[in-house]
Every structure is written in structure tokens, then in C-alpha cells.
Amino acid sequence: MSENSSNSSGSDEDVDPESGQPVELGGVLSKWTNYIHGWQDRWVVLKNNTLSYYKSEDEREYGCRGSLCLSKAIITPHEFDECRFDISVNDSVWYLRAEDPEHRLQWIDSIELHKAESGYGSESSLRRHGSMLSLTSAASGFSATSTSSFKGHSLPEKLAEMETFRDILCRQVDTLQKYFDSCADGVSKDEFQRDRVVEEDEDDFPSSTRPDGDCLYNNNGSKEKLFPAANPKGMNGIDFKGEAITFKATTAGILSTLSHCIELMVKREDSWQKRLDKELEKRRRVEDAYKSALSELKKKSHYGGPDYEEGPNSLIKEDEFFDAVEAALDRQDKIEEQVRYYFTLLASSHLPAFCIDVKRLCGGFSFLVEEVVQNHMTYSLQDMGGDANWQLVVEEGEMKVYRREVEENGIVLDPLKATHAVKGVTGHELCHYFWDTDVRNDWETTIENFNVVETLSDNAVIVYQTHKRVWPASQRDVLYLSAIRKILATNESDPDTWLVCNFSVDHNNAQPTNRCVRAKINVAMICQTLVSPPEGNKEISRDNILCKITYVANVNPGGWAPASVLRAVAKREYPKFLKRFTGYVQEKTSGKPILF
């Protein structure tokens, strides 16, 4: 992790006093990219309820590489890793790591603060969203009702009849209203005239009967207002009785049509109910499937995420781990077959002679190299026939691979020993190609990259190399000293012997990193050249040469890979490595002068 994790905190001090909104937060966090590149430092910015990340702070002007809206985000601190927290929005998950637990808490608090101020969950926001939801629901309900189609013709016909009845009823209501208005006007006029006549004739009582026809005086001397007889046609020529009968018939028709519509809708209720039940059943199944998928998603992280990586708390089972490694190795084999090609022969006519000068080794490694060489020459060439601890695990022709099972603190430390015999090459040639870093990538297919950290002498170097990752196992790297030397013979019958030893060391220019698990190795390849005398006076050819190879490997892989997986990989890969390497050397030396 570089620099500080952030340039501001998520406390109340990060709230703008004027706007009341959280201020922008930015800093460096490690983000999980993929299972090949693992954790990478990224510049992360928290602003306006959005979390964005850039490759670096200097590249902000080129735009962000991804962003998340935090309104519905779920922030989950990791259970075991005190620096890690995950942010998920639906099916998108960001795995982030802070520099330390304090910075992780700082980022989580700031994100929660931005999320709380985003508008979701506040009273005013709920009121706004509720109003919109009500309008939307009402519109949806109206749309569903208005666009529903009724199968058949009876109901539409009855609805058309109701439209006709409505028009007729409206006209009848207008006619009756006119009639009632005329009646009201007539009664008002009669009352007005009666009151006026009574006032004019009160002082003249008793008098004779007036011939105006408006008032008559009876025998008792009282005055009565006489009204004309009602016209059977009503006022203004309206047949009130006929209109009333028609109005009654119209309302009866409407009621009858409504009853018919109700009957039709009741009949269709069963079919609607069946359709509704089917839709509810579909919805129930979809909800169950969603809940099941959500439950599975909560149980384990996304495929290929850091929770599936090799480690003590890995969610992947041992058999799944083994299958994944096996599948990844198969894919690598196919790639190797596709890209394999034949290299051109070396331009030089002969290989340079190698004779190690221990005195030229610098950095204090001379004594260590000598000790490692002596140990290998003492123990690696011993016969394993009487040792019951060694198990023969692979036998293919001249090649035999032995293993002795050793575990320490749950880590597999099985020593491996392989013997092989190759015709047509010398031990010097095999050891040269095994040691020479210039041709390492020509035959070694498991290395992703390597570099020489320091050259100690012409025959000794310190090499740092990273191996290709085989998911879900973590990527491994190794830092080792590699030395080549010729073993001096103690008597004339001893075969010509060369040795290359690779053993782990420490160096200030290649410190361990969080990106890879540092493995420890102690490997030796011992090659002995056996020459059979040629017939007659013929010169020695490659047909007269046989090289016996003894390859020993003591590897501490580190990490938490299951023992069964490590043993299965070793059993599979070591024979392939020997066949690939020896085949490469035979091809490179074919037709070249013999180098003893």
C-alpha cells in the first residue's frame, strides 16, 4: 500500500457546514482486480454518493475506470481480514483493502455517511417517493382497467346500449326540467296576481261579482282566487304524462342492461380468477428462485473472488480445489502444445567450458554453496532400494520418481527424487542448459517472468522468478542462488559428473510481497556421463554416450494449499518437466560437437 489510505476522514468533520453534505474523500486503496493480477493499488474517490476508482491519482483527468452508486450499497467488513471491506450493489461487488484497520474504519464511516445523506430513508424523500409511487400505481391501475378487453360480443353490445340509454335519458331530463321550470314560473305569476287583487279589493268589500274571471265572491262575502283548469298537454305543449312514462322506461332499460353486465362479469370472474392464480403461482416460483439464488450468493463470494483463494479461511472445498487446479494445468498443457515450436540450433560451434571457481563467489555465499554441493553429493546419489520411506510414485521407461511424505505444521514438505537416463547428451551439456538463464524460457513453461538479481560470478547468480498462477492456488515466487560446477573425480573409474544446485536465499533487492507466496527450494540436478567404447578405431559419437540424471527437490510451497493437491501436482508435473527438459537438450545438441 503506498502513501496514506485517504486524505480525509468519514467523521462529522467531513460534513460541509454550509450545505450540510459530506465533502469529497479520496485516497489509495487496494482493489481486487482478478485472480491473475490479484490486489492492485487504485486511487479511490468518494463524492456525491458515488464511489469511483482510477488507476492512479495522476490519471483522474482521463476518467474513472468504474463507479458505484452508494444509495443501495451494502458495506461488509471482512470477518478475518482486518484491513478488508466489501461493497456490493446488486450483483456487483468491489473487494477493497485499506492500509490498516484504522483507515478501513475511516472509509466505512465516510461511505455510510454519504449513503445516509443520499436521500434514501429521509422523511422528505419517502414522502416524495411515496407520492410518485401513488401516481404511478394509479396510472397503472387505470391503464390496466381501460385496456382490458372482454372476450365475446355481449358485454360490448350492452355497453353500447347503455350509451344510447344515457343519451335518451339526458334529453328526457332536459325536457322534464323545462316543464318543471315552466310550472314554477306559472305558479309564481298566479301568486303575484292574487296578492295584488286582494289588496285592491279589500276596501270595496262587499261588492258585486267582478266579471274579470280572476276573482269570485261567494255568498259569505269572502273572495276566492279561481285558477284555470290544467291543460292535459301541460304547459308549453309538453305531454308530462308521456315524458314520465318514457323516463321510467329508460331507467328500467338502464337497470336491466346493468344487471346483464353484472351477470356477464360474474360469469367471467372464474376465468379471471384462474388467470390470477396462475400469475400468482408464477410469481411465487420466481420469488422462491430469487430467494434461493440470493441465499447461495450470501453463502459464498463471487466465483474467482478473494474468498475463494488459497488460505486458512477459503470457502472452496478440497475436492473443488483439486479439480480447479487440475483443470488449470490441463489448460496450460493445451497452450504449451499450441505454441510449441522448434528452436534454431545454436550459432556457436561449441558450448563454452564451465569450471566453477569458488573463490570468485562474492557476498559471503561461497561457503554456503560448498556445503550444499557436498550434502547433495553425499545423500542425493544414495541408493533408495533399502529405504522403506521412499515410495515409487511414477515409472515410465528409464524414468523413476520417488517421494517421501513429510509434513510440518500442516505444510507438505515431501522430498522428491527422480532418476533418468538420456542418450546422446553429456552431463556437462544438460547442466549447462539447466543453469543458463538465457535459455530458461525456451524449455521452462511454468515461469511467468524472472530476472537475475545479482551475478556473483561466471558460474553463480541469484535469480528471482514468479511462477504462473494455477487458480485457486495463490501465485508463488522464489528467490534462489543457482550455481553450476564440475565435481572432481576421486579415482579414474568415476564418471564425469556435473552438478547444478538451486537453493533459496535472501536479498535486499527482492523482498517478499503480498502479491505472491514466497516458496523455499533446495534443488539439485546431478548428471553423470557414461561412455561406451566405439567399435574399432571409430571416434566417439553421441550414440556412445549415456547420461544418468539424478534430480532431487526439497520444496516448501508456503501458503495453505491442501496436501492432496500438492502431492497430486508434484506427481503429475515432475515427470513432464524431466521429459520436456531432456527432449529440449537433445534437440539443441543434435549435430553439435560433444562437450564433455
XYZ file of C-alpha atoms in Angstrom:
596
model
C 0.000 0.000 0.000
C 1.502 3.309 -0.996
C 1.125 6.653 0.790
C -1.789 7.260 3.114
C -5.025 5.460 2.602
C -7.057 8.672 2.401
C -6.776 12.408 2.604
C -9.838 12.992 4.781
C -11.963 11.045 7.212
C -15.543 9.965 7.439
C -16.349 11.749 10.704
C -18.611 14.734 11.285
C -15.736 16.985 10.305
C -16.232 15.836 6.731
C -19.662 17.472 6.536
C -19.768 20.814 4.726
C -21.136 23.360 7.272
C -22.832 25.396 4.548
C -24.534 22.664 2.503
C -24.683 20.013 5.215
C -23.403 17.434 2.710
C -20.317 15.177 3.149
C -17.205 16.518 1.500
C -15.180 14.643 -1.109
C -12.923 11.834 0.125
C -10.046 10.384 -1.861
C -7.130 8.072 -1.244
C -5.281 4.884 -2.151
C -6.965 1.525 -1.579
C -6.026 -1.940 -2.795
C -8.723 -3.306 -5.086
C -9.108 -6.938 -6.091
C -8.856 -6.985 -9.894
C -8.917 -10.648 -10.927
C -7.325 -13.926 -9.981
C -4.334 -13.279 -12.265
C -3.283 -9.834 -11.027
C -4.813 -10.049 -7.539
C -4.735 -6.901 -5.400
C -3.726 -3.659 -7.111
C -3.418 -0.142 -5.668
C -6.053 2.231 -7.033
C -6.965 5.863 -6.358
C -10.499 5.808 -4.923
C -12.759 8.872 -4.718
C -15.956 9.208 -2.641
C -18.074 12.110 -3.832
C -21.791 12.891 -4.247
C -22.890 9.454 -3.010
C -20.705 7.792 -5.673
C -17.574 5.710 -5.185
C -15.205 5.853 -8.177
C -11.736 4.498 -8.761
C -8.848 5.469 -11.024
C -5.615 3.683 -11.851
C -3.728 6.453 -10.054
C -4.260 9.971 -8.787
C -2.421 11.388 -11.811
C -4.863 9.712 -14.219
C -8.047 11.256 -12.800
C -8.258 13.590 -15.777
C -8.674 10.582 -18.092
C -11.867 9.462 -16.364
C -12.667 6.790 -13.808
C -12.387 3.077 -14.515
C -15.521 2.224 -12.596
C -18.049 3.640 -10.148
C -20.758 2.544 -7.734
C -23.854 4.440 -6.577
C -23.998 4.030 -2.813
C -27.749 4.586 -2.354
C -28.443 0.856 -2.144
C -24.909 -0.331 -1.419
C -24.139 -2.884 1.284
C -20.828 -2.389 3.096
C -19.450 -5.563 4.709
C -16.252 -5.570 6.797
C -14.397 -8.836 6.279
C -14.648 -11.372 9.062
C -10.968 -12.308 9.207
C -9.025 -9.636 7.292
C -8.961 -6.521 9.486
C -7.996 -4.279 6.559
C -10.555 -5.501 4.019
C -14.147 -4.471 3.359
C -16.539 -5.362 0.531
C -19.095 -3.092 -1.159
C -21.923 -4.773 -3.072
C -24.665 -3.247 -5.213
C -26.943 -5.916 -6.651
C -24.587 -8.381 -8.378
C -21.606 -6.012 -8.499
C -19.051 -6.414 -5.703
C -15.884 -4.442 -5.013
C -13.272 -6.031 -2.755
C -11.171 -3.309 -1.126
C -8.311 -3.288 1.372
C -7.118 -0.318 3.389
C -3.628 0.272 4.689
C -4.596 -0.651 8.257
C -7.762 -1.259 10.361
C -7.995 2.438 11.275
C -8.152 3.501 7.651
C -10.677 0.767 6.923
C -12.966 2.136 9.659
C -12.395 5.633 8.336
C -13.511 4.665 4.842
C -16.514 2.676 6.067
C -17.725 5.597 8.207
C -17.365 8.018 5.302
C -19.224 5.726 2.917
C -22.035 5.226 5.425
C -22.240 8.998 5.895
C -22.549 9.602 2.148
C -25.120 6.828 1.929
C -27.196 8.328 4.772
C -27.178 11.754 3.097
C -28.093 10.384 -0.333
C -31.840 10.989 0.168
C -32.946 7.413 0.668
C -34.521 6.884 4.049
C -35.187 10.534 4.929
C -38.724 11.612 5.703
C -38.943 14.145 2.885
C -37.515 11.643 0.438
C -40.020 8.994 1.453
C -42.832 11.482 1.065
C -41.655 12.390 -2.413
C -41.136 8.803 -3.457
C -44.493 7.840 -1.948
C -46.349 10.486 -3.932
C -44.737 9.436 -7.156
C -45.441 5.798 -6.354
C -49.117 6.570 -5.729
C -49.424 8.427 -9.012
C -47.653 5.661 -10.859
C -49.790 2.990 -9.245
C -52.963 4.861 -10.015
C -51.945 5.386 -13.614
C -51.011 1.751 -13.924
C -54.310 0.645 -12.458
C -56.265 2.930 -14.769
C -54.275 1.734 -17.751
C -54.831 -1.888 -16.846
C -58.568 -1.290 -16.460
C -59.002 0.781 -19.579
C -57.039 -1.558 -21.791
C -58.596 -4.772 -20.539
C -60.538 -6.460 -23.290
C -63.675 -8.522 -22.716
C -63.913 -11.513 -24.960
C -67.160 -12.050 -26.823
C -69.744 -9.503 -28.056
C -72.457 -9.485 -25.391
C -70.789 -7.134 -22.978
C -69.688 -4.564 -25.604
C -73.186 -4.588 -27.065
C -74.710 -3.972 -23.660
C -72.289 -1.159 -23.033
C -73.312 0.404 -26.343
C -76.955 0.116 -25.294
C -76.130 1.903 -22.061
C -74.552 4.731 -24.059
C -77.797 5.056 -26.064
C -79.917 4.985 -22.929
C -77.709 7.633 -21.405
C -78.262 9.992 -24.366
C -82.023 9.418 -24.270
C -82.112 9.900 -20.515
C -80.201 13.170 -20.787
C -82.674 14.542 -23.329
C -85.609 13.444 -21.184
C -84.139 15.101 -18.141
C -83.736 18.343 -20.115
C -87.393 18.177 -21.261
C -88.699 17.489 -17.790
C -86.544 20.257 -16.382
C -88.091 22.703 -18.856
C -91.549 21.549 -17.822
C -90.792 21.984 -14.153
C -89.312 25.422 -14.799
C -92.485 26.491 -16.690
C -94.668 25.200 -13.873
C -92.641 27.126 -11.346
C -92.963 30.339 -13.398
C -96.741 29.905 -13.717
C -97.270 29.399 -10.010
C -95.215 32.471 -9.218
C -97.292 34.621 -11.558
C -100.595 33.355 -10.085
C -99.493 34.108 -6.537
C -98.357 37.598 -7.535
C -101.674 38.406 -9.298
C -103.738 37.009 -6.396
C -101.951 39.123 -3.856
C -102.420 42.254 -5.967
C -106.163 41.672 -6.491
C -106.725 41.036 -2.810
C -105.004 44.284 -1.886
C -107.044 46.330 -4.408
C -110.456 44.954 -3.413
C -110.156 44.852 0.356
C -111.689 48.359 0.748
C -114.584 47.693 -1.689
C -115.995 44.648 0.103
C -118.810 43.659 -0.280
C -119.263 44.355 -3.919
C -120.721 42.646 -6.811
C -119.042 39.942 -8.603
C -116.310 41.081 -10.938
C -116.611 39.812 -14.426
C -112.802 39.636 -14.954
C -112.847 35.939 -14.215
C -109.882 36.283 -11.885
C -111.846 36.555 -8.606
C -115.290 35.492 -7.480
C -117.054 36.353 -4.223
C -119.099 33.695 -2.608
C -122.306 34.052 -0.681
C -120.432 34.643 2.592
C -118.717 37.646 1.128
C -115.231 36.027 1.008
C -113.073 36.337 -2.054
C -111.508 33.278 -3.780
C -108.807 33.092 -6.437
C -110.013 30.950 -9.245
C -107.348 29.119 -11.324
C -107.911 27.990 -14.836
C -108.203 24.232 -15.403
C -104.979 22.374 -16.147
C -104.215 21.736 -19.756
C -103.887 17.989 -20.438
C -100.860 18.788 -22.608
C -99.231 20.632 -19.725
C -97.567 23.941 -20.142
C -95.964 24.918 -23.437
C -97.440 21.869 -25.104
C -95.389 19.288 -23.104
C -97.021 15.925 -22.529
C -95.908 15.426 -18.934
C -97.508 12.021 -18.560
C -95.899 10.710 -21.722
C -92.498 12.063 -20.747
C -92.769 10.476 -17.313
C -93.647 7.088 -18.818
C -90.718 7.331 -21.230
C -88.351 8.349 -18.409
C -89.469 5.352 -16.399
C -88.910 3.024 -19.364
C -85.458 4.444 -19.978
C -84.338 3.963 -16.375
C -85.776 0.450 -16.414
C -83.747 -0.284 -19.561
C -80.575 1.013 -17.911
C -81.179 -1.111 -14.836
C -81.823 -4.154 -16.992
C -78.673 -3.583 -19.005
C -76.635 -3.101 -15.840
C -77.996 -6.361 -14.465
C -76.985 -8.108 -17.676
C -73.472 -6.620 -17.471
C -73.148 -7.780 -13.871
C -74.190 -11.281 -14.851
C -71.597 -11.350 -17.641
C -68.852 -10.122 -15.334
C -69.778 -12.670 -12.686
C -69.541 -15.400 -15.301
C -66.094 -14.171 -16.333
C -64.897 -13.918 -12.733
C -63.949 -17.600 -12.638
C -61.717 -17.316 -15.688
C -60.140 -14.146 -14.321
C -59.557 -15.861 -11.001
C -57.869 -18.802 -12.715
C -55.624 -16.481 -14.656
C -54.808 -14.599 -11.465
C -53.996 -17.839 -9.667
C -51.651 -18.847 -12.474
C -49.883 -15.496 -12.348
C -49.583 -15.696 -8.569
C -48.100 -19.183 -8.862
C -45.584 -17.949 -11.417
C -44.676 -15.080 -9.145
C -44.273 -17.419 -6.176
C -41.918 -19.664 -8.133
C -39.878 -16.690 -9.309
C -39.650 -15.319 -5.763
C -38.561 -18.730 -4.444
C -35.888 -18.974 -7.125
C -34.720 -15.467 -6.327
C -34.527 -16.185 -2.601
C -32.634 -19.398 -3.261
C -30.141 -17.652 -5.542
C -29.731 -14.816 -3.042
C -29.135 -17.311 -0.256
C -26.451 -19.086 -2.277
C -24.877 -15.755 -3.134
C -24.675 -14.808 0.528
C -23.098 -18.129 1.424
C -20.113 -17.577 -0.825
C -18.462 -14.737 -2.701
C -18.318 -14.295 -6.427
C -16.539 -17.041 -8.330
C -12.910 -16.099 -8.642
C -13.069 -13.580 -5.782
C -10.538 -13.381 -2.959
C -12.686 -15.520 -0.636
C -12.018 -18.466 -2.952
C -8.272 -18.006 -2.832
C -5.965 -20.390 -1.115
C -5.901 -19.710 2.613
C -6.993 -20.953 6.034
C -10.496 -19.472 5.601
C -11.019 -20.340 1.936
C -14.624 -21.191 1.027
C -13.595 -23.705 -1.607
C -13.619 -27.378 -0.643
C -10.574 -29.586 -1.044
C -12.064 -31.654 -3.876
C -13.142 -28.477 -5.672
C -9.671 -27.028 -5.119
C -8.118 -30.136 -6.657
C -10.488 -30.070 -9.659
C -9.772 -26.376 -10.264
C -6.006 -26.900 -10.177
C -6.288 -29.947 -12.421
C -8.381 -28.026 -14.949
C -5.965 -25.088 -14.923
C -2.992 -27.379 -15.520
C -4.813 -29.052 -18.414
C -5.397 -25.653 -19.981
C -1.721 -24.814 -19.624
C -0.788 -28.102 -21.302
C -3.006 -27.296 -24.265
C -1.470 -23.847 -24.579
C 2.007 -25.353 -24.495
C 1.111 -27.774 -27.264
C -0.273 -24.974 -29.403
C 2.747 -22.681 -29.017
C 5.486 -25.329 -29.036
C 7.902 -24.853 -31.819
C 11.420 -25.929 -32.706
C 14.239 -23.573 -31.886
C 17.072 -22.949 -34.244
C 20.380 -24.586 -33.386
C 22.926 -22.578 -31.516
C 25.003 -20.406 -33.794
C 28.201 -21.193 -31.963
C 30.086 -24.306 -32.929
C 30.668 -25.395 -29.353
C 29.488 -24.626 -25.874
C 31.782 -22.652 -23.589
C 33.587 -24.598 -20.939
C 32.436 -24.185 -17.380
C 34.631 -24.638 -14.369
C 33.435 -23.022 -11.182
C 35.891 -21.007 -9.150
C 34.514 -20.907 -5.650
C 36.920 -18.166 -4.623
C 35.260 -15.787 -7.104
C 31.888 -16.114 -5.388
C 31.094 -12.888 -3.595
C 28.590 -11.772 -0.973
C 29.535 -14.456 1.548
C 27.843 -17.322 -0.363
C 30.977 -19.369 -1.189
C 30.919 -21.437 1.992
C 27.157 -21.990 1.668
C 27.476 -23.225 -1.919
C 30.216 -25.640 -0.964
C 28.152 -27.026 1.899
C 25.060 -27.524 -0.292
C 27.109 -29.242 -3.003
C 28.691 -31.650 -0.533
C 25.346 -32.543 1.012
C 23.845 -33.316 -2.380
C 26.804 -35.418 -3.436
C 26.623 -37.337 -0.157
C 22.897 -38.007 0.121
C 21.336 -37.496 -3.311
C 23.263 -40.304 -5.019
C 22.454 -42.901 -2.376
C 20.522 -45.942 -3.495
C 16.914 -45.997 -2.234
C 16.377 -49.705 -2.539
C 16.655 -50.388 1.174
C 14.849 -47.262 2.406
C 11.194 -48.047 3.028
C 10.360 -44.371 3.487
C 10.799 -43.681 -0.224
C 7.790 -44.608 -2.360
C 7.933 -45.161 -6.112
C 5.119 -42.999 -7.478
C 5.938 -42.850 -11.229
C 7.781 -45.240 -13.526
C 7.956 -44.527 -17.252
C 10.709 -46.376 -19.077
C 14.083 -45.240 -17.720
C 12.431 -42.596 -15.572
C 11.521 -43.281 -11.950
C 10.123 -40.771 -9.465
C 10.248 -41.366 -5.703
C 8.559 -39.483 -2.904
C 8.906 -39.454 0.869
C 5.884 -37.943 2.634
C 6.819 -35.245 5.129
C 4.518 -32.640 6.696
C 5.418 -29.829 9.067
C 2.713 -27.678 10.673
C 0.257 -28.889 8.065
C 2.525 -27.891 5.141
C 3.623 -30.566 2.683
C 7.427 -30.805 2.504
C 7.705 -34.085 0.577
C 11.236 -34.603 -0.794
C 11.183 -35.820 -4.386
C 13.864 -37.754 -6.184
C 13.873 -38.709 -9.864
C 16.304 -40.805 -11.846
C 16.520 -40.869 -15.612
C 18.855 -41.930 -18.407
C 19.220 -39.952 -21.616
C 21.188 -40.984 -24.682
C 23.223 -38.699 -26.878
C 23.971 -35.880 -24.403
C 26.621 -35.348 -21.752
C 26.191 -34.262 -18.165
C 28.000 -31.026 -18.933
C 25.502 -30.164 -21.665
C 22.462 -30.990 -19.540
C 23.701 -28.964 -16.594
C 24.607 -26.029 -18.828
C 21.108 -25.727 -20.268
C 19.551 -26.249 -16.855
C 21.631 -23.418 -15.358
C 21.826 -20.915 -18.237
C 19.239 -18.147 -17.667
C 19.422 -17.047 -21.315
C 17.579 -20.170 -22.462
C 15.377 -20.666 -19.385
C 12.166 -19.577 -21.103
C 12.837 -21.896 -24.034
C 12.070 -25.005 -22.015
C 10.519 -23.879 -18.714
C 6.788 -23.294 -19.257
C 5.718 -22.719 -15.643
C 7.563 -19.410 -15.211
C 5.727 -16.136 -15.734
C 8.834 -13.952 -15.530
C 12.266 -13.953 -13.962
C 15.299 -11.742 -13.665
C 18.850 -12.023 -12.427
C 19.075 -10.067 -9.185
C 22.849 -10.322 -8.871
C 25.668 -12.036 -10.740
C 28.072 -13.478 -8.203
C 30.496 -14.976 -10.725
C 30.572 -16.522 -14.158
C 29.062 -19.671 -12.653
C 26.780 -18.383 -9.899
C 23.823 -15.994 -9.987
C 20.925 -15.008 -7.738
C 17.619 -15.322 -9.596
C 14.123 -14.090 -8.760
C 11.267 -15.714 -10.637
C 7.468 -15.828 -10.405
C 5.542 -18.866 -11.499
C 2.317 -18.849 -13.451
C -0.664 -18.910 -11.180
C -2.848 -22.004 -11.104
C -6.169 -20.816 -9.700
C -7.394 -21.089 -6.980
C -3.894 -21.519 -5.541
C -2.019 -18.325 -4.791
C 0.782 -17.251 -7.082
C 4.269 -18.323 -5.974
C 7.622 -16.647 -6.331
C 11.091 -17.857 -5.393
C 14.468 -16.208 -4.840
C 17.388 -18.582 -5.121
C 21.103 -18.870 -5.750
C 21.960 -21.002 -8.772
C 25.454 -22.416 -9.172
C 26.989 -24.850 -11.666
C 30.190 -26.783 -11.079
C 32.113 -29.839 -12.122
C 32.664 -32.468 -9.447
C 36.267 -33.548 -9.333
C 36.768 -37.307 -9.633
C 38.408 -39.143 -6.735
C 39.630 -42.042 -8.911
C 39.904 -42.882 -12.595
C 36.790 -45.081 -12.652
C 34.466 -42.293 -11.513
C 32.223 -40.953 -14.281
C 32.421 -37.367 -15.432
C 29.986 -35.559 -13.080
C 28.421 -32.104 -13.217
C 26.005 -30.526 -10.756
C 23.628 -27.578 -10.662
C 22.205 -26.584 -7.288
C 19.430 -24.039 -6.711
C 18.680 -23.064 -3.108
C 16.713 -20.219 -1.548
C 18.465 -17.143 -0.219
C 17.512 -13.650 0.927
C 18.392 -10.461 -0.882
C 17.616 -6.812 -0.224
C 16.645 -6.213 -3.866
C 13.935 -8.884 -3.870
C 11.906 -8.694 -0.680
C 8.674 -10.742 -0.285
C 5.456 -9.005 -1.330
C 1.756 -9.502 -0.648
C 1.188 -10.352 -4.289
C 2.891 -13.772 -4.130
C 3.599 -16.504 -1.610
C 7.355 -16.923 -1.254
C 8.351 -20.592 -1.710
C 11.588 -22.090 -0.415
C 13.584 -24.575 -2.510
C 16.675 -26.746 -2.379
C 17.040 -28.395 -5.785
C 19.935 -30.206 -7.408
C 20.478 -31.820 -10.791
C 23.419 -34.250 -10.840
C 24.441 -35.553 -14.259
C 26.970 -38.367 -14.806
C 28.293 -39.125 -18.282
C 28.884 -42.773 -19.233
C 30.801 -43.530 -22.446
C 30.802 -46.931 -24.129
C 33.912 -47.639 -26.295
C 33.250 -47.313 -30.043
C 33.907 -50.227 -32.411
C 37.309 -50.380 -33.956
C 39.060 -47.099 -34.488
C 35.867 -45.036 -34.787
C 35.577 -41.785 -32.925
C 33.228 -41.426 -30.029
C 29.826 -40.303 -31.230
C 26.663 -39.391 -29.416
C 25.482 -42.959 -29.881
C 28.220 -43.975 -27.410
C 27.105 -41.514 -24.758
C 24.580 -42.075 -21.968
C 23.824 -39.553 -19.233
C 22.435 -40.654 -15.894
C 20.359 -37.921 -14.248
C 19.565 -37.658 -10.568
C 17.182 -34.856 -9.761
C 16.290 -34.067 -6.151
C 13.887 -31.391 -4.948
C 13.015 -30.213 -1.467
C 10.300 -27.567 -1.769
C 8.398 -25.686 0.905
C 5.490 -24.165 -1.063
C 4.245 -22.000 1.805
C 0.620 -20.911 1.909
C -2.335 -23.149 2.675
C -2.785 -25.418 -0.328
C -4.272 -28.844 0.575
C -1.743 -31.661 0.918
C -3.575 -33.900 -1.545
C -3.437 -31.176 -4.183
C 0.286 -30.520 -3.744
C 1.146 -34.201 -3.944
C -1.033 -34.748 -6.988
C 0.515 -31.760 -8.777
C 4.040 -32.885 -7.964
C 3.328 -36.409 -9.189
C 1.980 -35.036 -12.424
C 4.400 -32.183 -13.155
C 7.857 -33.573 -12.281
C 7.856 -36.353 -14.941
C 6.578 -33.867 -17.518
C 9.328 -31.424 -16.571
C 12.107 -34.034 -16.972
C 10.847 -35.265 -20.321
C 10.363 -31.707 -21.609
C 13.820 -30.576 -20.492
C 15.782 -33.615 -21.700
C 13.969 -33.521 -25.037
C 14.886 -29.863 -25.419
C 18.592 -30.573 -24.712
C 18.670 -33.499 -27.164
C 17.233 -31.233 -29.838
C 19.669 -28.398 -29.150
C 22.772 -30.632 -29.132
C 21.846 -32.770 -32.100
C 24.574 -32.468 -34.758
C 26.780 -30.377 -32.492
C 30.254 -31.354 -31.215
C 30.216 -33.270 -27.956
C 31.062 -31.233 -24.881
C 32.443 -33.288 -22.023
